[in-house]
Amino acid sequence: EPELTTRLDELYDHEARLFIMLYSLKGNGQVDYVTGRLVQEYCALIGPELTRRNIGSLVDLGCGDFHVGSFLASRVQDYTGIDVSRRVIDENRKRHSTASRRFLQADATRDPLPPADAVIIRQVLQPLNNQEARRVLDQVVATYPVAFITEHVHVESDQRPNVDMLHGADTRVCQRSGLRIDLPPFQLRATVLGDIAYVPGEFLRTWSVEAQ
């Protein structure tokens, strides 16, 4: 089976038009995955926390094309965007790098992460199996004083959180599952910062996790 890096690089190649379409949306109440209301509410939730905690350096783990990170990078003195896709990082370096803004290619399931005052992780763990997600979380809590972790969760009575799966471009959502870092097999001591409504019965939950 191809490595996660290879699979995601291929996804960016073969689904380029889909990604361009998604990253271009303005949030019209229809498909609103990466821009519009979801991004606005996410940044309104995280931004004040960065200021309140006097965060000077920030790692954005799973930065994608820097669309979301661009709204938060200005709140800190030093921003590092990390993504598993080499093509995404190369493009970000050409378009967005500055003296205080850098981009690194890394696979957080196996590569060491750079230090910072805080890390944001936004819907990054969903494509990973539970063992991989556990490795990422273990490294995150050992590296960063505080982590802000956002994942897609369900509220229906028949939800099955943390269903295990093969890694790849698919997520647990298709199995009516979500990733809950505060439940087995992860069981992190985490504080809920807020929920962002997604579709009926589903939302994006953000936790803060202090060094443990």
mmCIF file of C-alpha atoms in Angstrom:
data_model
loop_
_atom_site.group_PDB
_atom_site.id
_atom_site.type_symbol
_atom_site.label_atom_id
_atom_site.label_comp_id
_atom_site.label_asym_id
_atom_site.label_seq_id
_atom_site.Cartn_x
_atom_site.Cartn_y
_atom_site.Cartn_z
ATOM 1 C CA GLU A 1 0.000 0.000 0.000
ATOM 2 C CA PRO A 2 1.429 3.447 -0.878
ATOM 3 C CA GLU A 3 2.616 5.682 1.941
ATOM 4 C CA LEU A 4 0.258 8.396 3.156
ATOM 5 C CA THR A 5 2.462 11.077 1.571
ATOM 6 C CA THR A 6 2.202 9.401 -1.834
ATOM 7 C CA ARG A 7 -1.544 8.908 -1.527
ATOM 8 C CA LEU A 8 -2.178 12.533 -0.644
ATOM 9 C CA ASP A 9 0.141 13.791 -3.376
ATOM 10 C CA GLU A 10 -1.829 11.690 -5.850
ATOM 11 C CA LEU A 11 -5.082 13.042 -4.444
ATOM 12 C CA TYR A 12 -3.923 16.610 -4.998
ATOM 13 C CA ASP A 13 -2.948 15.720 -8.576
ATOM 14 C CA HIS A 14 -5.978 13.687 -9.627
ATOM 15 C CA GLU A 15 -8.549 15.832 -7.816
ATOM 16 C CA ALA A 16 -6.961 19.194 -8.557
ATOM 17 C CA ARG A 17 -10.118 20.711 -9.976
ATOM 18 C CA LEU A 18 -12.131 19.600 -6.940
ATOM 19 C CA PHE A 19 -9.628 21.191 -4.568
ATOM 20 C CA ILE A 20 -9.590 24.414 -6.578
ATOM 21 C CA MET A 21 -13.382 24.507 -6.438
ATOM 22 C CA LEU A 22 -13.489 23.947 -2.685
ATOM 23 C CA TYR A 23 -10.773 26.460 -1.908
ATOM 24 C CA SER A 24 -12.603 29.041 -4.019
ATOM 25 C CA LEU A 25 -15.977 28.827 -2.252
ATOM 26 C CA LYS A 26 -17.233 31.932 -0.475
ATOM 27 C CA GLY A 27 -19.678 30.219 1.869
ATOM 28 C CA ASN A 28 -23.121 30.429 0.283
ATOM 29 C CA GLY A 29 -24.839 27.988 2.633
ATOM 30 C CA GLN A 30 -24.276 25.050 0.294
ATOM 31 C CA VAL A 31 -20.893 23.285 0.275
ATOM 32 C CA ASP A 32 -18.833 25.149 2.860
ATOM 33 C CA TYR A 33 -15.946 22.869 3.736
ATOM 34 C CA VAL A 34 -12.928 25.128 3.807
ATOM 35 C CA THR A 35 -14.078 28.729 3.492
ATOM 36 C CA GLY A 36 -16.980 30.954 4.433
ATOM 37 C CA ARG A 37 -18.806 30.453 7.719
ATOM 38 C CA LEU A 38 -16.796 27.470 8.969
ATOM 39 C CA VAL A 39 -13.479 29.273 8.611
ATOM 40 C CA GLN A 40 -14.837 32.489 10.077
ATOM 41 C CA GLU A 41 -16.218 30.719 13.138
ATOM 42 C CA TYR A 42 -13.084 28.627 13.563
ATOM 43 C CA CYS A 43 -10.783 31.655 13.461
ATOM 44 C CA ALA A 44 -13.122 33.557 15.793
ATOM 45 C CA LEU A 45 -12.733 30.679 18.250
ATOM 46 C CA ILE A 46 -8.963 30.167 17.986
ATOM 47 C CA GLY A 47 -7.747 33.730 17.430
ATOM 48 C CA PRO A 48 -8.712 35.117 20.847
ATOM 49 C CA GLU A 49 -7.171 32.060 22.530
ATOM 50 C CA LEU A 50 -3.832 32.787 20.854
ATOM 51 C CA THR A 51 -3.993 36.359 22.116
ATOM 52 C CA ARG A 52 -5.199 35.453 25.610
ATOM 53 C CA ARG A 53 -2.427 32.910 26.055
ATOM 54 C CA ASN A 54 0.193 35.245 24.565
ATOM 55 C CA ILE A 55 1.180 32.663 21.939
ATOM 56 C CA GLY A 56 4.277 33.879 20.110
ATOM 57 C CA SER A 57 5.037 30.852 17.939
ATOM 58 C CA LEU A 58 2.461 28.614 16.297
ATOM 59 C CA VAL A 59 2.617 25.348 14.370
ATOM 60 C CA ASP A 60 -0.264 24.612 11.980
ATOM 61 C CA LEU A 61 -0.218 20.828 11.593
ATOM 62 C CA GLY A 62 -1.995 19.957 8.359
ATOM 63 C CA CYS A 63 -1.850 23.485 6.974
ATOM 64 C CA GLY A 64 -3.097 22.577 3.488
ATOM 65 C CA ASP A 65 -2.900 25.509 1.113
ATOM 66 C CA PHE A 66 -2.565 28.048 3.997
ATOM 67 C CA HIS A 67 -6.056 29.377 3.389
ATOM 68 C CA VAL A 68 -7.187 28.941 6.996
ATOM 69 C CA GLY A 69 -3.750 29.519 8.514
ATOM 70 C CA SER A 70 -3.465 32.871 6.773
ATOM 71 C CA PHE A 71 -6.145 34.272 9.090
ATOM 72 C CA LEU A 72 -4.207 33.222 12.208
ATOM 73 C CA ALA A 73 -0.565 33.714 11.191
ATOM 74 C CA SER A 74 -0.852 37.465 11.708
ATOM 75 C CA ARG A 75 -1.715 36.892 15.387
ATOM 76 C CA VAL A 76 1.685 35.373 16.195
ATOM 77 C CA GLN A 77 5.311 36.346 15.690
ATOM 78 C CA ASP A 78 6.350 33.021 14.185
ATOM 79 C CA TYR A 79 4.189 30.659 12.113
ATOM 80 C CA THR A 80 5.173 27.210 10.800
ATOM 81 C CA GLY A 81 2.807 25.366 8.475
ATOM 82 C CA ILE A 82 3.306 21.613 8.175
ATOM 83 C CA ASP A 83 1.698 19.275 5.679
ATOM 84 C CA VAL A 84 2.355 15.708 4.580
ATOM 85 C CA SER A 85 2.078 16.645 0.901
ATOM 86 C CA ARG A 86 5.359 17.797 -0.602
ATOM 87 C CA ARG A 87 3.555 19.481 -3.505
ATOM 88 C CA VAL A 88 1.433 21.566 -1.159
ATOM 89 C CA ILE A 89 4.463 22.660 0.847
ATOM 90 C CA ASP A 90 6.451 23.558 -2.262
ATOM 91 C CA GLU A 91 3.579 25.725 -3.464
ATOM 92 C CA ASN A 92 3.178 27.382 -0.074
ATOM 93 C CA ARG A 93 6.883 28.180 0.063
ATOM 94 C CA LYS A 94 6.708 29.894 -3.319
ATOM 95 C CA ARG A 95 3.572 31.875 -2.506
ATOM 96 C CA HIS A 96 3.581 32.567 1.223
ATOM 97 C CA SER A 97 7.014 32.217 2.858
ATOM 98 C CA THR A 98 8.398 35.208 4.786
ATOM 99 C CA ALA A 99 11.019 35.696 7.469
ATOM 100 C CA SER A 100 8.444 34.827 10.118
ATOM 101 C CA ARG A 101 6.386 32.336 8.121
ATOM 102 C CA ARG A 102 7.808 28.974 7.049
ATOM 103 C CA PHE A 103 6.467 25.710 5.657
ATOM 104 C CA LEU A 104 7.766 22.199 6.308
ATOM 105 C CA GLN A 105 6.913 18.848 4.756
ATOM 106 C CA ALA A 106 6.521 16.171 7.415
ATOM 107 C CA ASP A 107 4.485 13.106 8.302
ATOM 108 C CA ALA A 108 3.480 13.609 11.931
ATOM 109 C CA THR A 109 2.922 9.878 12.391
ATOM 110 C CA ARG A 110 6.678 9.334 12.187
ATOM 111 C CA ASP A 111 8.635 12.589 11.768
ATOM 112 C CA PRO A 112 9.620 14.874 14.673
ATOM 113 C CA LEU A 113 7.716 18.139 14.905
ATOM 114 C CA PRO A 114 9.327 21.555 15.517
ATOM 115 C CA PRO A 115 8.813 23.222 18.906
ATOM 116 C CA ALA A 116 6.426 26.146 19.369
ATOM 117 C CA ASP A 117 4.243 27.747 22.008
ATOM 118 C CA ALA A 118 1.149 26.061 20.555
ATOM 119 C CA VAL A 119 -0.104 23.864 17.735
ATOM 120 C CA ILE A 120 -3.401 23.870 15.845
ATOM 121 C CA ILE A 121 -4.670 20.626 14.309
ATOM 122 C CA ARG A 122 -7.788 20.960 12.219
ATOM 123 C CA GLN A 123 -9.500 17.824 10.831
ATOM 124 C CA VAL A 124 -6.137 16.158 10.332
ATOM 125 C CA LEU A 125 -6.638 12.990 12.360
ATOM 126 C CA GLN A 126 -9.782 11.809 10.559
ATOM 127 C CA PRO A 127 -7.956 10.119 7.625
ATOM 128 C CA LEU A 128 -5.624 8.231 10.014
ATOM 129 C CA ASN A 129 -6.213 4.898 11.660
ATOM 130 C CA ASN A 130 -6.343 4.890 15.455
ATOM 131 C CA GLN A 131 -2.736 3.769 15.883
ATOM 132 C CA GLU A 132 -1.478 6.580 13.649
ATOM 133 C CA ALA A 133 -3.708 9.129 15.366
ATOM 134 C CA ARG A 134 -2.392 7.932 18.725
ATOM 135 C CA ARG A 135 1.209 8.456 17.582
ATOM 136 C CA VAL A 136 0.412 11.985 16.438
ATOM 137 C CA LEU A 137 -1.372 12.844 19.672
ATOM 138 C CA ASP A 138 1.420 11.385 21.809
ATOM 139 C CA GLN A 139 3.985 13.520 20.016
ATOM 140 C CA VAL A 140 1.788 16.617 20.163
ATOM 141 C CA VAL A 141 1.206 16.486 23.920
ATOM 142 C CA ALA A 142 4.910 15.809 24.496
ATOM 143 C CA THR A 143 6.026 18.715 22.275
ATOM 144 C CA TYR A 144 3.612 21.616 22.771
ATOM 145 C CA PRO A 145 2.473 23.441 25.922
ATOM 146 C CA VAL A 146 -1.005 23.663 24.425
ATOM 147 C CA ALA A 147 -2.735 22.105 21.420
ATOM 148 C CA PHE A 148 -5.982 23.226 19.801
ATOM 149 C CA ILE A 149 -7.480 20.163 18.131
ATOM 150 C CA THR A 150 -10.579 20.284 15.927
ATOM 151 C CA GLU A 151 -12.390 17.209 14.634
ATOM 152 C CA HIS A 152 -15.677 16.256 13.013
ATOM 153 C CA VAL A 153 -18.064 14.576 15.470
ATOM 154 C CA HIS A 154 -21.646 13.301 15.501
ATOM 155 C CA VAL A 155 -24.359 13.904 18.050
ATOM 156 C CA GLU A 156 -26.875 11.240 17.015
ATOM 157 C CA SER A 157 -27.713 8.545 19.533
ATOM 158 C CA ASP A 158 -26.340 5.843 17.237
ATOM 159 C CA GLN A 159 -22.937 7.446 16.758
ATOM 160 C CA ARG A 160 -19.854 5.254 17.136
ATOM 161 C CA PRO A 161 -16.879 7.478 17.926
ATOM 162 C CA ASN A 162 -13.320 6.468 17.039
ATOM 163 C CA VAL A 163 -14.158 3.630 14.668
ATOM 164 C CA ASP A 164 -10.833 2.294 13.405
ATOM 165 C CA MET A 165 -10.074 2.413 9.693
ATOM 166 C CA LEU A 166 -7.319 2.226 7.120
ATOM 167 C CA HIS A 167 -5.531 5.500 6.518
ATOM 168 C CA GLY A 168 -6.176 7.419 3.335
ATOM 169 C CA ALA A 169 -8.341 10.140 1.880
ATOM 170 C CA ASP A 170 -11.569 8.740 3.379
ATOM 171 C CA THR A 171 -12.680 9.510 6.934
ATOM 172 C CA ARG A 172 -14.808 7.996 9.694
ATOM 173 C CA VAL A 173 -17.697 10.290 8.760
ATOM 174 C CA CYS A 174 -18.857 7.836 6.094
ATOM 175 C CA GLN A 175 -19.217 5.252 8.881
ATOM 176 C CA ARG A 176 -21.285 7.630 11.041
ATOM 177 C CA SER A 177 -18.320 8.006 13.302
ATOM 178 C CA GLY A 178 -16.141 10.879 14.415
ATOM 179 C CA LEU A 179 -12.851 11.281 16.196
ATOM 180 C CA ARG A 180 -13.147 12.053 19.908
ATOM 181 C CA ILE A 181 -9.774 12.651 21.526
ATOM 182 C CA ASP A 182 -11.343 12.510 25.000
ATOM 183 C CA LEU A 183 -12.700 8.964 24.567
ATOM 184 C CA PRO A 184 -10.981 5.559 24.205
ATOM 185 C CA PRO A 185 -8.574 4.673 22.760
ATOM 186 C CA PHE A 186 -7.122 8.211 23.138
ATOM 187 C CA GLN A 187 -8.584 9.536 26.412
ATOM 188 C CA LEU A 188 -6.735 12.833 26.518
ATOM 189 C CA ARG A 189 -7.513 15.315 29.268
ATOM 190 C CA ALA A 190 -9.104 17.921 27.026
ATOM 191 C CA THR A 191 -11.299 20.975 27.477
ATOM 192 C CA VAL A 192 -14.016 21.736 24.920
ATOM 193 C CA LEU A 193 -13.545 25.260 23.574
ATOM 194 C CA GLY A 194 -16.548 25.244 21.292
ATOM 195 C CA ASP A 195 -18.624 23.497 18.634
ATOM 196 C CA ILE A 196 -19.261 24.772 15.119
ATOM 197 C CA ALA A 197 -22.452 23.531 13.494
ATOM 198 C CA TYR A 198 -21.730 21.616 10.295
ATOM 199 C CA VAL A 199 -24.879 19.854 9.108
ATOM 200 C CA PRO A 200 -27.804 18.607 11.217
ATOM 201 C CA GLY A 201 -26.464 16.106 13.735
ATOM 202 C CA GLU A 202 -22.810 16.882 13.022
ATOM 203 C CA PHE A 203 -20.410 19.596 14.136
ATOM 204 C CA LEU A 204 -16.751 20.503 14.365
ATOM 205 C CA ARG A 205 -15.559 20.337 17.965
ATOM 206 C CA THR A 206 -12.427 22.118 19.162
ATOM 207 C CA TRP A 207 -10.604 21.044 22.296
ATOM 208 C CA SER A 208 -7.645 22.599 24.084
ATOM 209 C CA VAL A 209 -5.116 20.099 25.414
ATOM 210 C CA GLU A 210 -2.458 21.184 27.861
ATOM 211 C CA ALA A 211 0.906 19.409 28.097
ATOM 212 C CA GLN A 212 0.346 16.104 29.906
#
